[in-house]
Tab-separated table of C-alpha atoms and ligand atoms in Angstrom:
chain	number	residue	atom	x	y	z
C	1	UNK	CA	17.548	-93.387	58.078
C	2	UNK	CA	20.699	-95.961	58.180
C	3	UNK	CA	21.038	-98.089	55.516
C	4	UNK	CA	21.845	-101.573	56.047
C	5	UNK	CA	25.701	-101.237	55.527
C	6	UNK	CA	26.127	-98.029	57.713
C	7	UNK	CA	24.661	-100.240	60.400
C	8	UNK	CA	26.594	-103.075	58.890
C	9	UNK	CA	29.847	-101.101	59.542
C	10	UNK	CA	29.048	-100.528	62.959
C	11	UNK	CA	27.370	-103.467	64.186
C	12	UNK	CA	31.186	-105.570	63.595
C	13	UNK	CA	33.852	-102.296	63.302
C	14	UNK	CA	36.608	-103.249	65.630
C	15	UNK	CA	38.196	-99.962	65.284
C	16	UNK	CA	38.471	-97.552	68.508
C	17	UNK	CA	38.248	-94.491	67.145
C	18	UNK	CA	34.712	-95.599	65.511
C	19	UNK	CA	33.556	-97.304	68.375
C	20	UNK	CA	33.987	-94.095	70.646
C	21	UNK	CA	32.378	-92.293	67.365
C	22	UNK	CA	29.100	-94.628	67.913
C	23	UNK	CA	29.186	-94.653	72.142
C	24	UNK	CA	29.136	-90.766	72.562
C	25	UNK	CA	26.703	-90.312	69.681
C	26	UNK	CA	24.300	-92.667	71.524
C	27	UNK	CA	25.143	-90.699	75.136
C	28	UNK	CA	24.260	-87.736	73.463
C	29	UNK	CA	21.236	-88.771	72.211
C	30	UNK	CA	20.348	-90.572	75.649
C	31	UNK	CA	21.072	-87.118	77.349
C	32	UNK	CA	18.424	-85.650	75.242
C	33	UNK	CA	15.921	-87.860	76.539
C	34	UNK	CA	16.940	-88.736	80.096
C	35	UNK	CA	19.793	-86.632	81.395
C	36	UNK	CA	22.009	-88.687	83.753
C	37	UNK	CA	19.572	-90.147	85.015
C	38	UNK	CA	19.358	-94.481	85.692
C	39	UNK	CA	16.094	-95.930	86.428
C	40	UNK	CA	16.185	-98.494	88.981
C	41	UNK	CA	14.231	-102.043	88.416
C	42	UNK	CA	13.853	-104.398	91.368
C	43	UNK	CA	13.726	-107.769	89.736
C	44	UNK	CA	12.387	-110.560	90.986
C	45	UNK	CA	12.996	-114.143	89.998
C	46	UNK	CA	10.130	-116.302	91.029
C	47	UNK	CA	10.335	-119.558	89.496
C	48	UNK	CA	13.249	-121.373	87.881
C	49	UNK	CA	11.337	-124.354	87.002
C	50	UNK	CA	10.529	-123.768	82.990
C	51	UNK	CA	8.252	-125.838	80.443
C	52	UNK	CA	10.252	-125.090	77.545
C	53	UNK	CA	14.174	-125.840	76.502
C	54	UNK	CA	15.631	-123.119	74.640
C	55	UNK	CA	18.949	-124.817	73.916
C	56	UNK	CA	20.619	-121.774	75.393
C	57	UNK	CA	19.267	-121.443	78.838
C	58	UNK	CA	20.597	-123.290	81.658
C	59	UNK	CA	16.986	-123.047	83.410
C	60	UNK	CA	15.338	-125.225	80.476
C	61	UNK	CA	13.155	-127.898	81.224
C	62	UNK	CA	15.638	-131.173	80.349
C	63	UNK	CA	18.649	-129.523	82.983
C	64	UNK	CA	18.261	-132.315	85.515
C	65	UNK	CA	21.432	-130.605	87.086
C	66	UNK	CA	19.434	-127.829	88.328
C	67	UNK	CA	17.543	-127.440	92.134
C	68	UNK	CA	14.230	-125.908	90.835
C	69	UNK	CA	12.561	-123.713	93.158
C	70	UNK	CA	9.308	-121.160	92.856
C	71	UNK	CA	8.550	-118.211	95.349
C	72	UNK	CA	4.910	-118.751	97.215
C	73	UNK	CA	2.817	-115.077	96.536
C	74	UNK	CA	4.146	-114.200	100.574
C	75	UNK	CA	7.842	-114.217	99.146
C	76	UNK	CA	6.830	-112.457	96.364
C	77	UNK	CA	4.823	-109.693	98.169
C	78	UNK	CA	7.633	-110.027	100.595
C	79	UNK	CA	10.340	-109.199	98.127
C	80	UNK	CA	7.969	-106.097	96.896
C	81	UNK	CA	7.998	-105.194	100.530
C	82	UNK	CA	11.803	-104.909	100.508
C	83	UNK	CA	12.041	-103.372	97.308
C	84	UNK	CA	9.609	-100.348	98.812
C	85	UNK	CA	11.686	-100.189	101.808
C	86	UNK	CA	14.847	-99.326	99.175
C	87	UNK	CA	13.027	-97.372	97.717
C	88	UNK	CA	11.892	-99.191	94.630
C	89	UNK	CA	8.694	-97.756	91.947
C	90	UNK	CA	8.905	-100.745	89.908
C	91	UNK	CA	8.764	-104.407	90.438
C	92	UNK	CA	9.968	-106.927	87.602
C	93	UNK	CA	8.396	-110.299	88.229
C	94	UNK	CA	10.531	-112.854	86.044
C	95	UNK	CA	10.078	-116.359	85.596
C	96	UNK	CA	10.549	-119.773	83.375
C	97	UNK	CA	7.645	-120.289	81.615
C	98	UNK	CA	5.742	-122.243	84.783
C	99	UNK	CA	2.541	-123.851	84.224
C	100	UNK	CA	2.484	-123.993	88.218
C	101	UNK	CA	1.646	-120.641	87.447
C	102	UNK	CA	-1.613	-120.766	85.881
C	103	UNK	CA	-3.434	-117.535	84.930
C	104	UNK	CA	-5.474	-117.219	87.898
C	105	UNK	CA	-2.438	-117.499	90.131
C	106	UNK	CA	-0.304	-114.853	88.006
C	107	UNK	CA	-3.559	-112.387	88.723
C	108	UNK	CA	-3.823	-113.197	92.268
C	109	UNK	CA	-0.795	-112.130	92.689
C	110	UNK	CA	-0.478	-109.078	90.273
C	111	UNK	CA	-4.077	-108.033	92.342
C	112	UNK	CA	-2.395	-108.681	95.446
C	113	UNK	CA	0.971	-106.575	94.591
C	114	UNK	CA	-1.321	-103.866	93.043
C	115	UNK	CA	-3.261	-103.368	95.533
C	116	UNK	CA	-0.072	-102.763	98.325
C	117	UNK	CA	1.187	-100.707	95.681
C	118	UNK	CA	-0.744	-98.515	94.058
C	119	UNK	CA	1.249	-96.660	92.105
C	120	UNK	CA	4.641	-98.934	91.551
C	121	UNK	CA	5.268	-99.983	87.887
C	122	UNK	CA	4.482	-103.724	88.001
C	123	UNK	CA	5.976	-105.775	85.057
C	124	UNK	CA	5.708	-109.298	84.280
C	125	UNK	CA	8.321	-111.333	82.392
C	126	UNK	CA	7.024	-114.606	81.682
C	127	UNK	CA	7.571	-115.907	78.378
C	128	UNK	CA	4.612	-116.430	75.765
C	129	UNK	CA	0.947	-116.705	76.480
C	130	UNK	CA	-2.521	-116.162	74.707
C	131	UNK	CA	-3.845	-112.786	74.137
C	132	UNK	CA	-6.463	-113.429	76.817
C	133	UNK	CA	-3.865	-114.164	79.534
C	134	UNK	CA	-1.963	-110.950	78.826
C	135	UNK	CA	-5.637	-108.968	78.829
C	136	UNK	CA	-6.048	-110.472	82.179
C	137	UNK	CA	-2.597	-109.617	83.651
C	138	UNK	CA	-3.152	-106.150	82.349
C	139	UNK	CA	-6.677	-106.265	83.247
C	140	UNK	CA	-4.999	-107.189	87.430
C	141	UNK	CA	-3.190	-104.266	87.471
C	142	UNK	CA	0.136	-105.239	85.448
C	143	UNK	CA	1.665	-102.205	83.328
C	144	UNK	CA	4.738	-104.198	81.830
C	145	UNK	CA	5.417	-107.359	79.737
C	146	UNK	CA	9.510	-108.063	78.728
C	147	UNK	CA	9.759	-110.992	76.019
C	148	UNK	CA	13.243	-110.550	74.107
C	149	UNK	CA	12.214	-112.288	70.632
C	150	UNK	CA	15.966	-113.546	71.362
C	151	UNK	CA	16.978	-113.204	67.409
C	152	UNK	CA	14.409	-111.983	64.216
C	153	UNK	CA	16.043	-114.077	61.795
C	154	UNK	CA	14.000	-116.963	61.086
C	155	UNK	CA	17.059	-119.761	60.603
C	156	UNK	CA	18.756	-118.609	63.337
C	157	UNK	CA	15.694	-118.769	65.870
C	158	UNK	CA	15.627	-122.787	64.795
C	159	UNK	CA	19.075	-123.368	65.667
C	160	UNK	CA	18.605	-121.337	69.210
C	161	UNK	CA	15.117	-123.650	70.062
C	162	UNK	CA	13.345	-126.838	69.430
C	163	UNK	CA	11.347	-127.310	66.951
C	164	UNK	CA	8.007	-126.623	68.930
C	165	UNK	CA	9.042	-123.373	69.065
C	166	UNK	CA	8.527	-120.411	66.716
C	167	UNK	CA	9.350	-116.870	65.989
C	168	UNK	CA	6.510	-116.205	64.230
C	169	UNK	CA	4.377	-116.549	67.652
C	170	UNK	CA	6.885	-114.968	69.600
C	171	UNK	CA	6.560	-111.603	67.761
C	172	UNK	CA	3.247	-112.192	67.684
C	173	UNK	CA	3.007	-111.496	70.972
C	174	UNK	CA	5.167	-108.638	71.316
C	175	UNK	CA	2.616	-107.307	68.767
C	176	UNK	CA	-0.449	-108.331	70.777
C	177	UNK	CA	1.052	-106.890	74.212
C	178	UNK	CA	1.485	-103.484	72.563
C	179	UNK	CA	-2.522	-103.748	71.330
C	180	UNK	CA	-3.460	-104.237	74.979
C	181	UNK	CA	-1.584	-101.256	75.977
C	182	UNK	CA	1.253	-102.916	77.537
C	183	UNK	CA	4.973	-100.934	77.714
C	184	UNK	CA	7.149	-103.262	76.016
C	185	UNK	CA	10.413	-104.402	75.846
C	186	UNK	CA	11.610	-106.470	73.377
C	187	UNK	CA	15.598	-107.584	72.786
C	188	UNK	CA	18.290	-109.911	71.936
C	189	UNK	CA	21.489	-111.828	73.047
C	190	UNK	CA	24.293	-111.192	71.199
C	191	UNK	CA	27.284	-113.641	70.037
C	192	UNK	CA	24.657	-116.384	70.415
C	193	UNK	CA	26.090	-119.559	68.527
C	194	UNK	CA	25.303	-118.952	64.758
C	195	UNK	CA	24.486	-115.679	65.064
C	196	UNK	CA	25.336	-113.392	62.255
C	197	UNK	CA	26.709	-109.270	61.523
C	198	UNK	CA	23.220	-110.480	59.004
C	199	UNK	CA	21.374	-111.505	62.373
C	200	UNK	CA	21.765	-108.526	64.213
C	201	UNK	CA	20.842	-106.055	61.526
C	202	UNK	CA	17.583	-108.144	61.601
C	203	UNK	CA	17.476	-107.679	65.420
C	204	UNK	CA	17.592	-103.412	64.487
C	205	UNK	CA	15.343	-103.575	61.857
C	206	UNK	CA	12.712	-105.471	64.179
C	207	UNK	CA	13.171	-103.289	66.739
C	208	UNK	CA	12.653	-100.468	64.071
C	209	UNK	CA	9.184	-101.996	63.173
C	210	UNK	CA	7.773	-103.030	66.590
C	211	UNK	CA	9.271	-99.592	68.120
C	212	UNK	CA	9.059	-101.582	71.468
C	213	UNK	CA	9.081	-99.022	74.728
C	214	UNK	CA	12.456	-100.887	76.368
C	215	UNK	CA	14.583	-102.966	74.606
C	216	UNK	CA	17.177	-105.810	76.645
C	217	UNK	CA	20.308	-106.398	75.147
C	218	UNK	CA	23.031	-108.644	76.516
C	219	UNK	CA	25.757	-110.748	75.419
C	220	UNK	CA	25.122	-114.748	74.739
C	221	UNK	CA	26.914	-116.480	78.130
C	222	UNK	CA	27.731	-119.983	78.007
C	223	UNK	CA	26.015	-122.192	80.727
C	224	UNK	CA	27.601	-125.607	81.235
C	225	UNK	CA	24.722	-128.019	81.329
C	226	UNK	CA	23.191	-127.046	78.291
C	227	UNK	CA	23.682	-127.696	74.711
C	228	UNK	CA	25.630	-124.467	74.383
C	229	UNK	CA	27.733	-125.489	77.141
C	230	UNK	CA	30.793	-125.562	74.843
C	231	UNK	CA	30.332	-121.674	72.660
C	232	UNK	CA	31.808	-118.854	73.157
C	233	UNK	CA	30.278	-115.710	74.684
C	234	UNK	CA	29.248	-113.191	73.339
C	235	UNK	CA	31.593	-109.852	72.900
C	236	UNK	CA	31.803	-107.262	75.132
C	237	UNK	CA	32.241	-104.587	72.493
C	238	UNK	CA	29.631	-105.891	70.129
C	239	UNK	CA	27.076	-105.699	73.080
C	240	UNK	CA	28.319	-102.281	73.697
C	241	UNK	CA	27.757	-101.680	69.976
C	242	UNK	CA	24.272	-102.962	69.550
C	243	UNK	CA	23.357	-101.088	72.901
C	244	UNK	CA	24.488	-97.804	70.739
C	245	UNK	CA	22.913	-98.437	67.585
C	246	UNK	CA	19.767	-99.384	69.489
C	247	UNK	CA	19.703	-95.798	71.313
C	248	UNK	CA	20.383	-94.322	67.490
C	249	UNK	CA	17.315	-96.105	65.921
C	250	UNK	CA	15.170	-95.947	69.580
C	251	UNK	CA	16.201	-92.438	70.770
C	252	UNK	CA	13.732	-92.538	73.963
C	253	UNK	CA	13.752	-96.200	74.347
C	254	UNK	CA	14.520	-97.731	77.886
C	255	UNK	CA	17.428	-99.969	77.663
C	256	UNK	CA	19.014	-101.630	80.373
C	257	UNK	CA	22.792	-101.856	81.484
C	258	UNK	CA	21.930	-105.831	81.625
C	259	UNK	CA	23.228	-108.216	84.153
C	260	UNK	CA	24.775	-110.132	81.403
C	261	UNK	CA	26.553	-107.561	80.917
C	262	UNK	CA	27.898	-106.801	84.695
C	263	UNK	CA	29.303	-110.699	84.594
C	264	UNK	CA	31.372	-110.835	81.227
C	265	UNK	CA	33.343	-107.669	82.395
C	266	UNK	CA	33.357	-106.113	86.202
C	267	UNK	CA	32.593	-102.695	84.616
C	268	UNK	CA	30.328	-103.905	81.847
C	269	UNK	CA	27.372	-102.173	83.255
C	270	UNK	CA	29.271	-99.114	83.089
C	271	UNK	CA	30.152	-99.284	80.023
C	272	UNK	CA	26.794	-99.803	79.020
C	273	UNK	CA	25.822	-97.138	80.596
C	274	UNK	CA	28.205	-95.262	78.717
C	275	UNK	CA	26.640	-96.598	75.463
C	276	UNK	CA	23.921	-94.923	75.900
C	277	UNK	CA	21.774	-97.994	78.446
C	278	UNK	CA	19.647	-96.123	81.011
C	279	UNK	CA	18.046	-98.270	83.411
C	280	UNK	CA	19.714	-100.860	86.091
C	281	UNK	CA	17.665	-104.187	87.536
C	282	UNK	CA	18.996	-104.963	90.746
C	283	UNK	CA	18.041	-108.207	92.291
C	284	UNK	CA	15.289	-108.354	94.934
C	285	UNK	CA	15.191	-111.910	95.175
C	286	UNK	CA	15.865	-114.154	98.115
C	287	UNK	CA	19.585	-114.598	98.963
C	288	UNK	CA	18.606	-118.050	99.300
C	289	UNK	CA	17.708	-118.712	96.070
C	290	UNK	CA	19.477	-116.329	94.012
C	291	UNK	CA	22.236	-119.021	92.368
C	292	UNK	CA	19.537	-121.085	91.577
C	293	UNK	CA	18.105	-118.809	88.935
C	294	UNK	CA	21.401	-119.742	87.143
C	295	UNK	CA	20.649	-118.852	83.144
C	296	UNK	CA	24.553	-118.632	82.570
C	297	UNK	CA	27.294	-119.439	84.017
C	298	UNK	CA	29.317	-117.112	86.489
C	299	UNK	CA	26.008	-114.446	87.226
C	300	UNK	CA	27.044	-111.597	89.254
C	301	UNK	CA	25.170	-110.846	92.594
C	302	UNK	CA	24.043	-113.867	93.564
C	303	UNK	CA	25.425	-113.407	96.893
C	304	UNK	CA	24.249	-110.024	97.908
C	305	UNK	CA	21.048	-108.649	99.664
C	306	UNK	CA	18.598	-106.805	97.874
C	307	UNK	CA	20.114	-103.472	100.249
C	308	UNK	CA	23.654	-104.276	98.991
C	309	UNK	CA	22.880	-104.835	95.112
C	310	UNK	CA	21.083	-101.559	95.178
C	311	UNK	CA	24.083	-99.414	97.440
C	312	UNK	CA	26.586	-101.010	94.919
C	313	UNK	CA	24.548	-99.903	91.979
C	314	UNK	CA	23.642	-96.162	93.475
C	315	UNK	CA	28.038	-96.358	94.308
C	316	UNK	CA	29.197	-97.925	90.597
C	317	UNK	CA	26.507	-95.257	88.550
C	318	UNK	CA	27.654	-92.079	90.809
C	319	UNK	CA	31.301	-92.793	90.266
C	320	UNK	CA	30.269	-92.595	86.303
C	321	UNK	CA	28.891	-89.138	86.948
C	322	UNK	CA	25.320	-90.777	86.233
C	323	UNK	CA	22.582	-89.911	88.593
C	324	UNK	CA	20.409	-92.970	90.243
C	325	UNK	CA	16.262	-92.245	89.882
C	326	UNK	CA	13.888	-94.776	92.088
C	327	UNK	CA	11.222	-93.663	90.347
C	328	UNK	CA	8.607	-95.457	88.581
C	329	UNK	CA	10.401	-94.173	85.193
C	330	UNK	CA	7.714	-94.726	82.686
C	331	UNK	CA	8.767	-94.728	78.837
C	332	UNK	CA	8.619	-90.685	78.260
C	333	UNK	CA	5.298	-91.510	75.741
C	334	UNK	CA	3.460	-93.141	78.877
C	335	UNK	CA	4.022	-91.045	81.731
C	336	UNK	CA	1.564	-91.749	84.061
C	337	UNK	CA	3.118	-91.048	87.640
C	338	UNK	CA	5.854	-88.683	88.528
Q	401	SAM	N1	10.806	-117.140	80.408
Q	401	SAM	C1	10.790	-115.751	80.126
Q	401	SAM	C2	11.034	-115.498	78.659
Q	401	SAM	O1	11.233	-116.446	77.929
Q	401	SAM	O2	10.981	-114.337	78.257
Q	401	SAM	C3	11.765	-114.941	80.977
Q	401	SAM	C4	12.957	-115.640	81.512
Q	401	SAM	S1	14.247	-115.899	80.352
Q	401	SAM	C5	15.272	-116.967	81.272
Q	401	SAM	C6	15.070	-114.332	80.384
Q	401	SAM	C7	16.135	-114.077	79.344
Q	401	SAM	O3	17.357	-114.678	79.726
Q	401	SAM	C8	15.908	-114.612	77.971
Q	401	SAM	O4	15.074	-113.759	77.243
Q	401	SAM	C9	17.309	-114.733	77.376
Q	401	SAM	O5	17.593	-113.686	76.467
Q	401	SAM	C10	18.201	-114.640	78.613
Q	401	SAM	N2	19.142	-115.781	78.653
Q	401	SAM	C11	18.832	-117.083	78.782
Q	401	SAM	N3	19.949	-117.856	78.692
Q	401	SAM	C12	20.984	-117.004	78.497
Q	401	SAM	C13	22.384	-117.179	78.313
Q	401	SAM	N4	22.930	-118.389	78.302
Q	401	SAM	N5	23.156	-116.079	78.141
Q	401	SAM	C14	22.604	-114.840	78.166
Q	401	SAM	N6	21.285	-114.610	78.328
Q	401	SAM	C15	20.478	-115.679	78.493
Q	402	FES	FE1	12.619	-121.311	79.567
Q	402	FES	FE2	13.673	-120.712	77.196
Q	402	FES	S1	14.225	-122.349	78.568
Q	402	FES	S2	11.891	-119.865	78.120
């Protein structure tokens, strides 16, 4: 429906007037589907200890300057515990890529959350894995799987992550999780070092093809021990941008306000919000070990408790005239529980 320079035009237009064009053509089109109404995500970051070393990420497997740390299945089922108390429908279990956690232990604890919680949303974020560990996730009760492919242009993907890693099999399992029934969410960083107006109409037109259910979209922040250290972040209004254009091409998708987002300006959730985002992750995990999950540099809310991160949230979306929903909030195609 958009050719490649219409999206072109938008995806680097500096000029006010078209970037308020874009945001309230996306808010009306998120209206249609959703209202004013934010779905709430308790997230919880398990493990910061990660196997792989995307040259990006300041939890990557050669950062000897971070204290690694991984949540036993009591703090996890703990944090759920919270997060019901507040009020939460969905639990976001995110993690490095762990081999701690081997596939029996991810089940275990996917049975052991599903079967407190009926009828909560659980959703696992835990990088790539073979078709028959996502069957068995699913199989334990998981309804969820978030893996941004990061960047769908080939070139760009090589200069993002060592060699051992490859697009090909990352979208390849974006593909595979939507087989197995799976709500999706793919998504990309923007202003990542090398990155490309060329790059990011890739990003669209992938999202276009794999028509994931939620798409995450955040701006590129630099973290200091990593190869990165020394890029710039992304833009603030070229996130808000590719939020918009991703609620033209997506129209129901769920995308969230990101926490990315929240730290490169102190009302960039709103904003994304106002760009036609939908759905907030507040943190559930420990206080204790919320600064160690440190993927950039600067990361809002890592001194809050779970209570506070959510009352700010419900606070910051009301005074937008948005309307907070702790409901399970199911991508409009898959509505299984009120
Ligand atoms: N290991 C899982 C995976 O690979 O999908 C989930 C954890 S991973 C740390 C979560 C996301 O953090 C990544 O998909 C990436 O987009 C984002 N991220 C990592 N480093 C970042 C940075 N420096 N700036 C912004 N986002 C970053
Ligand atoms: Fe852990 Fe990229 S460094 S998945």
């Amino acid at each position: 429906m958009y050719s490649d320079a219409e999206l072109l035009h938008f995806i680097t237009t500096e000029d006010p007037a078209e970037m308020e064009e874009l945001f309230s053509a996306a808010r009306e089109i998120r209206a249609g589907h959703y209202g004013k109404d934010v779905y709430f995500r308790g997230l919880i970051e398990f493990t910061n200890y990660c196997k792989n070393d995307c040259f990006y990420c300041g939890i990557r497997g050669s950062n000897k300057n971070v204290k690694r740390y991984r949540l036993s299945a009591e703090e996890i089922l703990n944090c759920c515990r919270m997060g019901d108390l507040l009020g939460y429908k969905t639990f976001v279990l995110q993690g490095g890529e762990d081999p701690y956690f081997t596939d029996d232990r991810i089940v275990e604890i996917v049975q052991l959350i599903r079967k407190e919680y009926p009828d909560h949303a659980i959703t696992l974020s835990i990088g790539e894995k073979s078709r028959q560990s996502y069957e068995a996730y699913f199989e334990a009760g998981a309804n969820r799987y978030l893996l941004r492919h990061e960047t769908a242009n080939d070139d760009h993907y090589k200069k993002m992550h060592p060699e051992a890693m490859k697009l090909s099999e990352r979208k390849e399992c974006l593909y595979i999780l939507k087989e197995i029934g799976y709500q999706v969410g793919a998504g990309f960083m923007v202003g990542s070092p090398f990155q490309t107006p060329e790059c990011l109409l890739e990003d669209l037109r992938f999202l276009e093809d794999l028509k994931p259910h939620m798409a995450g979209i955040g701006p590129f922040i630099p973290q200091a021990d990593t190869p990165f250290a020394h890029f710039r972040q992304g833009s603030l209004n070229q996130t808000l941008r590719m939020v918009a254009l991703t609620r033209l091409l997506l129209p129901d998708a769920l995308i969230p306000a990101t926490t990315a987002l929240g730290t490169i300006d102190p009302k960039g959730r709103e904003k994304g919000l106002l760009s036609g985002a939908n759905v907030v992750m507040p943190n559930l995990s420990p206080k204790a070990v919320r600064k160690l999950y440190a993927l950039y540099d600067n990361k809002i809310c890592t001194g809050d408790e779970a209570a506070e991160c959510r009352l700010c949230m419900e606070g910051r979306i009301r005074g937008y005239g948005f309307e907070p929903k702790m409901v399970r909030g199911d991508h409009p195609s898959l509505q299984l529980v009120a």
